[in-house]
mmCIF file of C-alpha atoms and ligand atoms in Angstrom:
data_model
loop_
_atom_site.group_PDB
_atom_site.id
_atom_site.type_symbol
_atom_site.label_atom_id
_atom_site.label_comp_id
_atom_site.label_asym_id
_atom_site.label_seq_id
_atom_site.Cartn_x
_atom_site.Cartn_y
_atom_site.Cartn_z
ATOM 1 C CA UNK A 1122 68.254 44.480 60.847
ATOM 2 C CA UNK A 1123 71.219 46.750 61.602
ATOM 3 C CA UNK A 1124 72.258 46.855 65.255
ATOM 4 C CA UNK A 1125 71.308 50.043 67.100
ATOM 5 C CA UNK A 1126 74.566 51.408 68.509
ATOM 6 C CA UNK A 1127 73.112 54.502 70.182
ATOM 7 C CA UNK A 1128 74.425 54.081 73.766
ATOM 8 C CA UNK A 1129 71.331 55.593 75.376
ATOM 9 C CA UNK A 1130 69.008 53.331 73.370
ATOM 10 C CA UNK A 1131 71.146 50.427 74.623
ATOM 11 C CA UNK A 1132 71.058 51.664 78.235
ATOM 12 C CA UNK A 1133 67.267 51.988 78.062
ATOM 13 C CA UNK A 1134 66.873 48.545 76.476
ATOM 14 C CA UNK A 1135 68.959 47.003 79.267
ATOM 15 C CA UNK A 1136 66.898 48.845 81.884
ATOM 16 C CA UNK A 1137 63.619 47.749 80.247
ATOM 17 C CA UNK A 1138 64.671 44.103 80.366
ATOM 18 C CA UNK A 1139 65.475 44.365 84.083
ATOM 19 C CA UNK A 1140 62.283 46.321 84.803
ATOM 20 C CA UNK A 1141 60.315 43.498 83.194
ATOM 21 C CA UNK A 1142 61.950 40.829 85.374
ATOM 22 C CA UNK A 1143 61.391 43.030 88.430
ATOM 23 C CA UNK A 1144 57.771 43.625 87.403
ATOM 24 C CA UNK A 1145 58.351 47.303 88.090
ATOM 25 C CA UNK A 1146 55.154 49.293 87.719
ATOM 26 C CA UNK A 1147 54.635 51.558 84.710
ATOM 27 C CA UNK A 1148 55.117 54.864 86.531
ATOM 28 C CA UNK A 1149 58.415 53.836 88.113
ATOM 29 C CA UNK A 1150 59.693 52.581 84.748
ATOM 30 C CA UNK A 1151 58.763 55.829 83.054
ATOM 31 C CA UNK A 1152 60.660 57.797 85.692
ATOM 32 C CA UNK A 1153 63.807 55.649 85.860
ATOM 33 C CA UNK A 1154 64.353 55.317 82.109
ATOM 34 C CA UNK A 1155 64.975 59.082 81.663
ATOM 35 C CA UNK A 1156 67.548 61.464 83.170
ATOM 36 C CA UNK A 1157 66.193 63.739 85.897
ATOM 37 C CA UNK A 1158 68.169 66.783 84.769
ATOM 38 C CA UNK A 1159 70.578 67.828 82.068
ATOM 39 C CA UNK A 1160 72.576 70.899 81.168
ATOM 40 C CA UNK A 1161 73.731 71.852 77.673
ATOM 41 C CA UNK A 1162 76.038 74.811 77.289
ATOM 42 C CA UNK A 1163 78.669 76.463 75.137
ATOM 43 C CA UNK A 1164 82.221 77.105 76.328
ATOM 44 C CA UNK A 1165 84.063 79.865 74.488
ATOM 45 C CA UNK A 1166 87.819 79.281 74.730
ATOM 46 C CA UNK A 1167 90.569 81.698 73.738
ATOM 47 C CA UNK A 1168 92.981 79.592 71.648
ATOM 48 C CA UNK A 1169 96.742 80.121 71.563
ATOM 49 C CA UNK A 1170 96.520 81.712 68.098
ATOM 50 C CA UNK A 1171 94.245 84.475 69.414
ATOM 51 C CA UNK A 1172 91.007 83.123 67.915
ATOM 52 C CA UNK A 1173 88.089 82.018 70.083
ATOM 53 C CA UNK A 1174 86.562 78.572 69.613
ATOM 54 C CA UNK A 1175 83.181 77.599 70.951
ATOM 55 C CA UNK A 1176 82.962 74.106 72.436
ATOM 56 C CA UNK A 1177 79.788 72.224 73.322
ATOM 57 C CA UNK A 1178 79.529 70.868 76.882
ATOM 58 C CA UNK A 1179 77.035 68.661 78.735
ATOM 59 C CA UNK A 1180 76.340 67.548 82.284
ATOM 60 C CA UNK A 1181 73.620 64.994 82.970
ATOM 61 C CA UNK A 1182 72.340 64.293 86.487
ATOM 62 C CA UNK A 1183 70.569 61.048 85.751
ATOM 63 C CA UNK A 1184 69.265 60.231 89.205
ATOM 64 C CA UNK A 1185 70.016 61.543 92.688
ATOM 65 C CA UNK A 1186 67.491 59.628 94.808
ATOM 66 C CA UNK A 1187 70.236 57.751 96.719
ATOM 67 C CA UNK A 1188 72.569 60.728 97.079
ATOM 68 C CA UNK A 1189 74.271 63.479 95.092
ATOM 69 C CA UNK A 1190 74.882 62.695 91.410
ATOM 70 C CA UNK A 1191 78.360 61.255 90.804
ATOM 71 C CA UNK A 1192 80.355 60.646 87.658
ATOM 72 C CA UNK A 1193 83.225 61.643 85.440
ATOM 73 C CA UNK A 1194 83.725 64.169 82.658
ATOM 74 C CA UNK A 1195 84.904 63.018 79.217
ATOM 75 C CA UNK A 1196 86.712 65.079 76.613
ATOM 76 C CA UNK A 1197 86.099 63.376 73.262
ATOM 77 C CA UNK A 1198 85.662 64.419 69.612
ATOM 78 C CA UNK A 1199 82.759 61.953 69.189
ATOM 79 C CA UNK A 1200 80.938 62.953 72.379
ATOM 80 C CA UNK A 1201 77.143 63.165 72.049
ATOM 81 C CA UNK A 1202 74.405 63.933 74.542
ATOM 82 C CA UNK A 1203 73.111 60.375 74.169
ATOM 83 C CA UNK A 1204 76.513 58.966 75.132
ATOM 84 C CA UNK A 1205 76.572 61.181 78.217
ATOM 85 C CA UNK A 1206 72.990 60.149 79.091
ATOM 86 C CA UNK A 1207 73.899 56.470 78.828
ATOM 87 C CA UNK A 1208 77.036 56.908 80.907
ATOM 88 C CA UNK A 1209 75.070 58.865 83.531
ATOM 89 C CA UNK A 1210 72.485 56.070 83.697
ATOM 90 C CA UNK A 1211 75.249 53.493 84.124
ATOM 91 C CA UNK A 1212 76.746 55.614 86.929
ATOM 92 C CA UNK A 1213 73.370 55.477 88.697
ATOM 93 C CA UNK A 1214 73.364 51.676 88.553
ATOM 94 C CA UNK A 1215 77.094 51.581 89.401
ATOM 95 C CA UNK A 1216 76.822 53.505 92.670
ATOM 96 C CA UNK A 1217 73.707 51.506 93.574
ATOM 97 C CA UNK A 1218 75.218 48.068 92.913
ATOM 98 C CA UNK A 1219 78.312 49.159 94.897
ATOM 99 C CA UNK A 1220 76.064 50.237 97.748
ATOM 100 C CA UNK A 1221 77.620 53.691 98.148
ATOM 101 C CA UNK A 1222 75.349 56.623 99.067
ATOM 102 C CA UNK A 1223 75.515 58.448 95.731
ATOM 103 C CA UNK A 1224 73.453 58.870 92.584
ATOM 104 C CA UNK A 1225 74.609 58.944 88.971
ATOM 105 C CA UNK A 1226 75.757 61.675 86.597
ATOM 106 C CA UNK A 1227 78.183 62.275 83.758
ATOM 107 C CA UNK A 1228 79.670 65.148 81.814
ATOM 108 C CA UNK A 1229 81.257 65.620 78.442
ATOM 109 C CA UNK A 1230 82.789 68.120 76.056
ATOM 110 C CA UNK A 1231 83.048 67.676 72.291
ATOM 111 C CA UNK A 1232 86.741 68.376 71.699
ATOM 112 C CA UNK A 1233 89.946 66.684 70.671
ATOM 113 C CA UNK A 1234 92.423 67.089 73.544
ATOM 114 C CA UNK A 1235 95.238 65.666 71.383
ATOM 115 C CA UNK A 1236 95.066 68.779 69.233
ATOM 116 C CA UNK A 1237 95.048 71.231 72.147
ATOM 117 C CA UNK A 1238 97.901 72.776 74.145
ATOM 118 C CA UNK A 1239 97.991 72.491 77.942
ATOM 119 C CA UNK A 1240 97.008 76.167 78.188
ATOM 120 C CA UNK A 1241 94.001 75.662 75.909
ATOM 121 C CA UNK A 1242 92.983 72.576 77.916
ATOM 122 C CA UNK A 1243 93.227 74.582 81.137
ATOM 123 C CA UNK A 1244 90.988 77.344 79.745
ATOM 124 C CA UNK A 1245 88.493 74.721 78.502
ATOM 125 C CA UNK A 1246 88.465 72.931 81.890
ATOM 126 C CA UNK A 1247 87.931 76.169 83.800
ATOM 127 C CA UNK A 1248 85.243 77.241 81.306
ATOM 128 C CA UNK A 1249 83.456 73.917 81.796
ATOM 129 C CA UNK A 1250 83.429 74.402 85.559
ATOM 130 C CA UNK A 1251 82.220 78.027 85.262
ATOM 131 C CA UNK A 1252 79.202 76.685 83.397
ATOM 132 C CA UNK A 1253 78.285 73.972 85.892
ATOM 133 C CA UNK A 1254 79.550 75.525 89.160
ATOM 134 C CA UNK A 1255 76.047 76.496 90.290
ATOM 135 C CA UNK A 1256 74.708 72.976 89.713
ATOM 136 C CA UNK A 1257 77.502 70.889 91.259
ATOM 137 C CA UNK A 1258 78.693 70.628 94.854
ATOM 138 C CA UNK A 1259 79.135 68.205 97.721
ATOM 139 C CA UNK A 1260 75.392 67.840 98.190
ATOM 140 C CA UNK A 1261 74.358 68.091 94.517
ATOM 141 C CA UNK A 1262 76.739 66.512 92.045
ATOM 142 C CA UNK A 1263 80.411 65.511 92.289
ATOM 143 C CA UNK A 1264 82.417 65.166 89.042
ATOM 144 C CA UNK A 1265 85.576 63.080 88.470
ATOM 145 C CA UNK A 1266 87.925 62.063 85.636
ATOM 146 C CA UNK A 1267 86.950 59.837 82.716
ATOM 147 C CA UNK A 1268 88.168 59.333 79.143
ATOM 148 C CA UNK A 1269 90.867 61.968 78.339
ATOM 149 C CA UNK A 1270 90.577 63.791 81.666
ATOM 150 C CA UNK A 1271 92.981 63.352 84.579
ATOM 151 C CA UNK A 1272 93.989 64.637 88.046
ATOM 152 C CA UNK A 1273 95.563 67.764 86.544
ATOM 153 C CA UNK A 1274 92.277 68.721 84.873
ATOM 154 C CA UNK A 1275 90.430 67.982 88.149
ATOM 155 C CA UNK A 1276 92.825 70.393 89.908
ATOM 156 C CA UNK A 1277 91.993 73.228 87.479
ATOM 157 C CA UNK A 1278 88.272 72.554 87.853
ATOM 158 C CA UNK A 1279 88.538 72.433 91.648
ATOM 159 C CA UNK A 1280 90.426 75.723 91.696
ATOM 160 C CA UNK A 1281 87.836 77.379 89.462
ATOM 161 C CA UNK A 1282 84.974 76.137 91.669
ATOM 162 C CA UNK A 1283 86.665 77.203 94.901
ATOM 163 C CA UNK A 1284 87.562 80.597 93.443
ATOM 164 C CA UNK A 1285 83.951 81.207 92.391
ATOM 165 C CA UNK A 1286 82.637 80.191 95.819
ATOM 166 C CA UNK A 1287 85.392 81.779 97.898
ATOM 167 C CA UNK A 1288 86.042 78.737 100.084
ATOM 168 C CA UNK A 1289 87.899 75.447 100.127
ATOM 169 C CA UNK A 1290 85.668 72.469 99.369
ATOM 170 C CA UNK A 1291 87.911 69.656 98.091
ATOM 171 C CA UNK A 1292 85.156 67.017 98.100
ATOM 172 C CA UNK A 1293 83.371 68.778 95.222
ATOM 173 C CA UNK A 1294 85.455 66.843 92.715
ATOM 174 C CA UNK A 1295 87.313 63.518 92.991
ATOM 175 C CA UNK A 1296 90.318 62.028 91.268
ATOM 176 C CA UNK A 1297 92.324 65.057 92.407
ATOM 177 C CA UNK A 1298 96.111 65.103 92.792
ATOM 178 C CA UNK A 1299 97.168 63.895 96.252
ATOM 179 C CA UNK A 1300 98.489 67.372 97.109
ATOM 180 C CA UNK A 1301 94.984 68.834 96.751
ATOM 181 C CA UNK A 1302 93.138 66.166 98.733
ATOM 182 C CA UNK A 1303 93.147 63.232 96.339
ATOM 183 C CA UNK A 1304 92.973 59.730 97.784
ATOM 184 C CA UNK A 1305 95.872 57.317 97.853
ATOM 185 C CA UNK A 1306 95.082 54.520 95.419
ATOM 186 C CA UNK A 1307 92.499 56.472 93.372
ATOM 187 C CA UNK A 1308 94.415 56.428 90.070
ATOM 188 C CA UNK A 1309 94.771 52.622 89.885
ATOM 189 C CA UNK A 1310 91.380 52.062 91.590
ATOM 190 C CA UNK A 1311 89.287 51.130 88.548
ATOM 191 C CA UNK A 1312 91.867 48.571 87.424
ATOM 192 C CA UNK A 1313 92.330 47.228 90.955
ATOM 193 C CA UNK A 1314 88.589 46.865 91.493
ATOM 194 C CA UNK A 1315 88.257 45.077 88.140
ATOM 195 C CA UNK A 1316 91.046 42.666 89.092
ATOM 196 C CA UNK A 1317 89.284 41.878 92.388
ATOM 197 C CA UNK A 1318 86.130 40.961 90.423
ATOM 198 C CA UNK A 1319 88.201 38.873 87.992
ATOM 199 C CA UNK A 1320 89.698 37.042 90.991
ATOM 200 C CA UNK A 1321 86.183 36.203 92.241
ATOM 201 C CA UNK A 1322 84.941 35.121 88.793
ATOM 202 C CA UNK A 1323 88.021 32.911 88.370
ATOM 203 C CA UNK A 1324 87.210 31.191 91.682
ATOM 204 C CA UNK A 1325 83.701 30.433 90.411
ATOM 205 C CA UNK A 1326 85.106 29.064 87.167
ATOM 206 C CA UNK A 1327 87.801 27.029 88.939
ATOM 207 C CA UNK A 1328 90.465 28.990 87.052
ATOM 208 C CA UNK A 1329 93.912 29.566 88.531
ATOM 209 C CA UNK A 1330 94.786 33.222 87.931
ATOM 210 C CA UNK A 1331 98.492 32.605 88.258
ATOM 211 C CA UNK A 1332 99.549 32.114 84.638
ATOM 212 C CA UNK A 1333 96.035 32.590 83.218
ATOM 213 C CA UNK A 1334 96.182 34.403 79.862
ATOM 214 C CA UNK A 1335 94.498 37.744 79.254
ATOM 215 C CA UNK A 1336 94.070 40.245 76.426
ATOM 216 C CA UNK A 1337 93.403 43.887 77.263
ATOM 217 C CA UNK A 1338 91.857 46.340 74.823
ATOM 218 C CA UNK A 1339 92.872 49.895 75.719
ATOM 219 C CA UNK A 1340 95.986 51.398 77.241
ATOM 220 C CA UNK A 1341 94.582 54.467 78.986
ATOM 221 C CA UNK A 1342 94.463 54.751 82.773
ATOM 222 C CA UNK A 1343 92.378 51.592 83.201
ATOM 223 C CA UNK A 1344 94.028 49.349 80.587
ATOM 224 C CA UNK A 1345 97.583 50.216 81.557
ATOM 225 C CA UNK A 1346 97.037 49.719 85.315
ATOM 226 C CA UNK A 1347 95.201 46.459 84.609
ATOM 227 C CA UNK A 1348 98.252 45.308 82.653
ATOM 228 C CA UNK A 1349 100.759 46.325 85.310
ATOM 229 C CA UNK A 1350 98.825 45.226 88.426
ATOM 230 C CA UNK A 1351 97.396 42.150 86.677
ATOM 231 C CA UNK A 1352 100.894 41.004 85.840
ATOM 232 C CA UNK A 1353 102.685 42.044 89.030
ATOM 233 C CA UNK A 1354 100.080 41.377 91.728
ATOM 234 C CA UNK A 1355 97.777 38.720 90.267
ATOM 235 C CA UNK A 1356 100.225 36.682 88.140
ATOM 236 C CA UNK A 1357 98.226 37.113 84.930
ATOM 237 C CA UNK A 1358 99.996 36.502 81.658
ATOM 238 C CA UNK A 1359 98.991 39.468 79.487
ATOM 239 C CA UNK A 1360 99.467 38.196 75.928
ATOM 240 C CA UNK A 1361 97.943 41.151 74.076
ATOM 241 C CA UNK A 1362 97.241 44.814 74.621
ATOM 242 C CA UNK A 1363 96.182 47.635 72.321
ATOM 243 C CA UNK A 1364 95.615 51.352 71.988
ATOM 244 C CA UNK A 1365 93.544 53.267 69.434
ATOM 245 C CA UNK A 1366 96.196 52.667 66.731
ATOM 246 C CA UNK A 1367 96.388 48.881 67.093
ATOM 247 C CA UNK A 1368 97.599 46.092 69.322
ATOM 248 C CA UNK A 1369 100.604 43.913 70.095
ATOM 249 C CA UNK A 1370 100.826 40.192 70.861
ATOM 250 C CA UNK A 1371 103.239 37.730 72.400
ATOM 251 C CA UNK A 1372 102.055 34.244 73.374
ATOM 252 C CA UNK A 1373 104.586 34.183 76.235
ATOM 253 C CA UNK A 1374 103.309 37.423 77.757
ATOM 254 C CA UNK A 1375 104.132 41.111 77.291
ATOM 255 C CA UNK A 1376 106.147 42.748 80.027
ATOM 256 C CA UNK A 1377 104.355 45.902 81.184
ATOM 257 C CA UNK A 1378 107.499 47.965 81.725
ATOM 258 C CA UNK A 1379 108.786 47.245 78.194
ATOM 259 C CA UNK A 1380 105.436 48.066 76.555
ATOM 260 C CA UNK A 1381 104.926 51.214 78.624
ATOM 261 C CA UNK A 1382 108.444 52.487 77.846
ATOM 262 C CA UNK A 1383 107.894 51.863 74.113
ATOM 263 C CA UNK A 1384 104.531 53.613 74.244
ATOM 264 C CA UNK A 1385 106.042 56.603 76.027
ATOM 265 C CA UNK A 1386 108.828 56.906 73.457
ATOM 266 C CA UNK A 1387 106.819 56.425 70.260
ATOM 267 C CA UNK A 1388 103.291 57.409 71.301
ATOM 268 C CA UNK A 1389 102.019 53.970 70.205
ATOM 269 C CA UNK A 1390 102.169 50.342 71.306
ATOM 270 C CA UNK A 1391 102.674 49.002 67.786
ATOM 271 C CA UNK A 1392 106.158 47.782 66.805
ATOM 272 C CA UNK A 1393 107.047 47.135 70.442
ATOM 273 C CA UNK A 1394 110.214 44.950 70.521
ATOM 274 C CA UNK A 1395 109.537 41.251 71.098
ATOM 275 C CA UNK A 1396 105.884 41.420 69.991
ATOM 276 C CA UNK A 1397 103.924 41.141 66.775
ATOM 277 C CA UNK A 1398 101.380 43.724 65.665
ATOM 278 C CA UNK A 1399 97.713 42.754 65.657
ATOM 279 C CA UNK A 1400 94.523 44.708 65.061
ATOM 280 C CA UNK A 1401 92.016 45.595 67.764
ATOM 281 C CA UNK A 1402 89.603 43.133 66.135
ATOM 282 C CA UNK A 1403 92.129 40.306 66.285
ATOM 283 C CA UNK A 1404 92.782 41.078 69.946
ATOM 284 C CA UNK A 1405 89.109 40.628 70.850
ATOM 285 C CA UNK A 1406 89.013 37.216 69.176
ATOM 286 C CA UNK A 1407 92.202 35.745 70.688
ATOM 287 C CA UNK A 1408 92.308 32.363 72.396
ATOM 288 C CA UNK A 1409 92.724 33.632 75.991
ATOM 289 C CA UNK A 1410 91.231 32.838 79.397
ATOM 290 C CA UNK A 1411 90.175 36.427 80.115
ATOM 291 C CA UNK A 1412 89.213 39.182 77.699
ATOM 292 C CA UNK A 1413 89.280 42.695 79.147
ATOM 293 C CA UNK A 1414 87.719 45.439 77.042
ATOM 294 C CA UNK A 1415 89.048 48.594 78.723
ATOM 295 C CA UNK A 1416 88.520 51.209 76.017
ATOM 296 C CA UNK A 1417 85.166 52.579 74.869
ATOM 297 C CA UNK A 1418 81.602 51.577 73.974
ATOM 298 C CA UNK A 1419 80.357 49.109 71.351
ATOM 299 C CA UNK A 1420 83.469 46.980 70.845
ATOM 300 C CA UNK A 1421 81.786 43.568 71.125
ATOM 301 C CA UNK A 1422 78.915 43.518 68.640
ATOM 302 C CA UNK A 1423 76.834 40.969 66.708
ATOM 303 C CA UNK A 1424 79.665 41.028 64.147
ATOM 304 C CA UNK A 1425 82.445 39.657 66.358
ATOM 305 C CA UNK A 1426 80.904 38.241 69.562
ATOM 306 C CA UNK A 1427 80.574 34.795 67.970
ATOM 307 C CA UNK A 1428 84.359 34.683 67.591
ATOM 308 C CA UNK A 1429 85.198 35.486 71.230
ATOM 309 C CA UNK A 1430 87.063 32.547 72.762
ATOM 310 C CA UNK A 1431 87.669 33.812 76.310
ATOM 311 C CA UNK A 1432 86.057 32.101 79.320
ATOM 312 C CA UNK A 1433 85.604 35.366 81.230
ATOM 313 C CA UNK A 1434 84.849 38.796 79.748
ATOM 314 C CA UNK A 1435 85.666 41.510 82.285
ATOM 315 C CA UNK A 1436 84.155 44.775 81.111
ATOM 316 C CA UNK A 1437 86.409 47.480 82.464
ATOM 317 C CA UNK A 1438 85.129 49.916 79.821
ATOM 318 C CA UNK A 1439 81.666 51.417 80.045
ATOM 319 C CA UNK A 1440 79.250 49.856 77.538
ATOM 320 C CA UNK A 1441 81.703 47.718 75.512
ATOM 321 C CA UNK A 1442 79.098 45.048 74.663
ATOM 322 C CA UNK A 1443 75.929 45.563 72.642
ATOM 323 C CA UNK A 1444 72.740 43.691 73.671
ATOM 324 C CA UNK A 1445 73.022 41.388 70.623
ATOM 325 C CA UNK A 1446 76.624 40.554 71.501
ATOM 326 C CA UNK A 1447 75.558 40.002 75.098
ATOM 327 C CA UNK A 1448 73.119 37.281 74.040
ATOM 328 C CA UNK A 1449 75.743 35.604 71.874
ATOM 329 C CA UNK A 1450 78.353 35.597 74.675
ATOM 330 C CA UNK A 1451 75.842 34.294 77.210
ATOM 331 C CA UNK A 1452 74.756 31.514 74.833
ATOM 332 C CA UNK A 1453 78.390 30.486 74.546
ATOM 333 C CA UNK A 1454 78.550 30.133 78.354
ATOM 334 C CA UNK A 1455 81.089 32.946 78.751
ATOM 335 C CA UNK A 1456 81.040 34.529 82.228
ATOM 336 C CA UNK A 1457 80.540 38.280 81.806
ATOM 337 C CA UNK A 1458 81.469 40.643 84.619
ATOM 338 C CA UNK A 1459 79.183 43.502 83.558
ATOM 339 C CA UNK A 1460 80.655 46.965 83.168
ATOM 340 C CA UNK A 1461 78.998 48.862 85.982
ATOM 341 C CA UNK A 1462 80.091 46.159 88.427
ATOM 342 C CA UNK A 1463 83.534 45.412 86.950
ATOM 343 C CA UNK A 1464 84.636 49.046 86.677
ATOM 344 C CA UNK A 1465 83.038 50.333 89.891
ATOM 345 C CA UNK A 1466 86.427 50.531 91.657
ATOM 346 C CA UNK A 1467 86.972 54.077 90.410
ATOM 347 C CA UNK A 1468 83.797 55.497 91.862
ATOM 348 C CA UNK A 1469 84.107 53.445 95.047
ATOM 349 C CA UNK A 1470 87.476 55.063 95.751
ATOM 350 C CA UNK A 1471 86.040 58.429 94.663
ATOM 351 C CA UNK A 1472 83.519 57.942 97.437
ATOM 352 C CA UNK A 1473 86.381 57.143 99.855
ATOM 353 C CA UNK A 1474 88.045 60.351 98.645
ATOM 354 C CA UNK A 1475 84.916 62.359 99.522
ATOM 355 C CA UNK A 1476 84.791 60.719 102.956
ATOM 356 C CA UNK A 1477 88.466 61.526 103.607
ATOM 357 C CA UNK A 1478 87.954 65.128 102.421
ATOM 358 C CA UNK A 1479 85.036 65.466 104.825
ATOM 359 C CA UNK A 1480 87.157 64.410 107.786
ATOM 360 C CA UNK A 1481 90.418 65.921 106.525
ATOM 361 C CA UNK A 1482 92.030 62.675 107.602
ATOM 362 C CA UNK A 1483 93.732 60.475 105.046
ATOM 363 C CA UNK A 1484 94.185 56.723 104.687
ATOM 364 C CA UNK A 1485 97.178 54.922 103.178
ATOM 365 C CA UNK A 1486 96.954 52.964 99.929
ATOM 366 C CA UNK A 1487 96.815 49.570 101.674
ATOM 367 C CA UNK A 1488 93.758 50.698 103.667
ATOM 368 C CA UNK A 1489 92.075 52.095 100.524
ATOM 369 C CA UNK A 1490 92.594 48.848 98.608
ATOM 370 C CA UNK A 1491 91.454 46.700 101.522
ATOM 371 C CA UNK A 1492 88.199 48.675 101.786
ATOM 372 C CA UNK A 1493 87.777 48.661 97.997
ATOM 373 C CA UNK A 1494 88.210 44.882 97.959
ATOM 374 C CA UNK A 1495 85.520 44.463 100.599
ATOM 375 C CA UNK A 1496 83.008 46.714 98.809
ATOM 376 C CA UNK A 1497 83.462 45.379 95.287
ATOM 377 C CA UNK A 1498 83.706 41.723 96.335
ATOM 378 C CA UNK A 1499 80.445 42.084 98.259
ATOM 379 C CA UNK A 1500 78.855 43.654 95.155
ATOM 380 C CA UNK A 1501 80.197 40.870 92.928
ATOM 381 C CA UNK A 1502 78.627 38.166 95.091
ATOM 382 C CA UNK A 1503 75.326 40.019 95.443
ATOM 383 C CA UNK A 1504 75.116 40.030 91.635
ATOM 384 C CA UNK A 1505 76.244 36.440 91.226
ATOM 385 C CA UNK A 1506 73.722 35.232 93.814
ATOM 386 C CA UNK A 1507 70.955 37.207 92.098
ATOM 387 C CA UNK A 1508 71.947 35.638 88.791
ATOM 388 C CA UNK A 1509 71.661 32.144 90.268
ATOM 389 C CA UNK A 1510 68.495 32.817 92.252
ATOM 390 C CA UNK A 1511 66.583 34.350 89.336
ATOM 391 C CA UNK A 1512 68.256 32.309 86.590
ATOM 392 C CA UNK A 1513 69.217 35.433 84.647
ATOM 393 C CA UNK A 1514 72.530 36.460 83.110
ATOM 394 C CA UNK A 1515 74.970 38.502 85.171
ATOM 395 C CA UNK A 1516 74.158 41.823 83.490
ATOM 396 C CA UNK A 1517 70.433 41.476 84.145
ATOM 397 C CA UNK A 1518 71.301 40.386 87.696
ATOM 398 C CA UNK A 1519 73.427 43.508 88.237
ATOM 399 C CA UNK A 1520 70.501 45.620 86.998
ATOM 400 C CA UNK A 1521 68.112 43.807 89.344
ATOM 401 C CA UNK A 1522 70.283 44.565 92.378
ATOM 402 C CA UNK A 1523 70.876 48.189 91.342
ATOM 403 C CA UNK A 1524 67.424 49.131 90.042
ATOM 404 C CA UNK A 1525 65.790 47.651 93.164
ATOM 405 C CA UNK A 1526 67.898 49.941 95.369
ATOM 406 C CA UNK A 1527 67.258 53.072 93.315
ATOM 407 C CA UNK A 1528 63.529 52.332 93.003
ATOM 408 C CA UNK A 1529 63.287 51.830 96.750
ATOM 409 C CA UNK A 1530 64.916 55.238 97.401
ATOM 410 C CA UNK A 1531 62.537 56.842 94.888
ATOM 411 C CA UNK A 1532 59.539 55.228 96.615
ATOM 412 C CA UNK A 1533 60.718 56.211 100.093
ATOM 413 C CA UNK A 1534 61.040 59.808 98.936
ATOM 414 C CA UNK A 1535 57.482 59.614 97.643
ATOM 415 C CA UNK A 1536 58.427 60.643 94.107
ATOM 416 C CA UNK A 1537 56.612 57.793 92.393
HETATM 417 N N1 LIG B 645 84.686 57.891 85.405
HETATM 418 C C1 LIG B 645 84.680 56.793 86.315
HETATM 419 C C2 LIG B 645 83.537 55.853 86.021
HETATM 420 O O1 LIG B 645 83.050 55.768 84.914
HETATM 421 C C3 LIG B 645 84.725 57.263 87.771
HETATM 422 C C4 LIG B 645 83.592 58.130 88.169
HETATM 423 C C5 LIG B 645 83.761 58.767 89.548
HETATM 424 O O2 LIG B 645 84.739 58.471 90.203
HETATM 425 O O3 LIG B 645 82.891 59.539 89.899
HETATM 426 O O4 LIG B 645 83.120 55.101 86.850
#
C-alpha cells in the first residue's frame, strides 16, 4: 500500500496511537484530534507590474486550552490547509511538552517568495495581518516566523497590527527584530535548543559530541545555525549539509564560514570548494553519528529509512519522518529526538520574548540561552523517562507527556 503523506493524516495517526496508550476516553479523543478554529481568506496584492494577484491564506488555532494559540507563518508554494493543520497540532504538543503556558496554532500563504520583490512581500505580509488582525493578539493567538518568513516580515506584520489597533503591543508577534522588541538569542534559538537535546541524547548513548560526525539536511535559519553553533560550540564535525538544490560532503568536516560564504555568493551550496556534491537522498543515508533533518516534512519515508545509518536522528524540521519510517528507525535501535521536542527552542524563546515584552525589560543572550537550556533539557528528560517507564518509543512518549497536559487543561475548563 502506498504511504499516506498527508501531514494532517500523519498528525492524527500519531495522536491516535498516543491516545490509545493513554486510554483517553472517546469524547476527549474526538475533541483533540481536530483544530478548534480555522480561518481561510484571500489576500489581494498589488504587484509591481500594476496587476493584482489574489493569494490564499490560512490561520489555524488548533487548541488554546493551555493559553493563547502560538505558532509561525509559512510562505510556501506547496502550502495546503492540511499542512497548516498538522503544523498547528504539532505546535499544541510542542508548547505542552515544553511546559510553557501557550496553545498551538499555525499560519500559511500559498506563494513563492523567491519570485516576489521585497515590496510585493511587504504588501502580502501586511495583507495577511489585515485578514487575521481581529483574531490574533496577546491573549488570543501570537504568530512568529517559520519557513520563508523572517524578522523583517514580522516587523511589517507588527506595524500593520499596531496601526489597525492604534497602540503599541509588541508581544502580539514574536521573532521580531531586536529594535522592535525582539529577544536576544531568538534567531538561533531553534538550532540551539536542538543542540541541547542532542547533547542530552549523546550522554544517554555514551557518545562524545566532540568530533562526532553529523549530516544536516537544510540550510535555512535552523540548518545553518545548527551547522555554525554545532561546529563552534559543541565540537561536532559536520560532514554534509544541503539545501533544496542538493548537498555537499567532506569526510573531514565542512567549515561553516566557507560554506556560508559560497552559498551567499552563488545562491547554492553545491560546488563549494573542498567538498563533493551529493544528493539530498545520499545525505540522509550517510554513515554518520547524528542525522539532522532540518528542512521540511516527509523526508524519511518507508523508501529510505532502512538505509539510515546514524545512531541519533534529531528532528529539527517539523514532521520529517513518516509513521512507517518511524517504525523502521525504532526497530533499528536509532534514538529519535522527535520534532516537537527537538525543535521547541524557537517557541520557548518566543515565549521568553513575550515575557520580556510584557515587562519591557530585556535579558542578554547568555541569560536567554541558559533559561532555554533549562526548559528544553527538562522536557527532554521528561520524555525520555516516559519512554522508559511506559516502554514506548520517544515520539509516543513525547505525545504522552504533551497530550496529558492539554487534556488536563481541557478537563479543568470543563470542555469535555
Ligand atoms: N515556527 C517555529 C516552530 O515551528 C516557532 C514558532 C513560534 O515561535 O511561535 O516552532
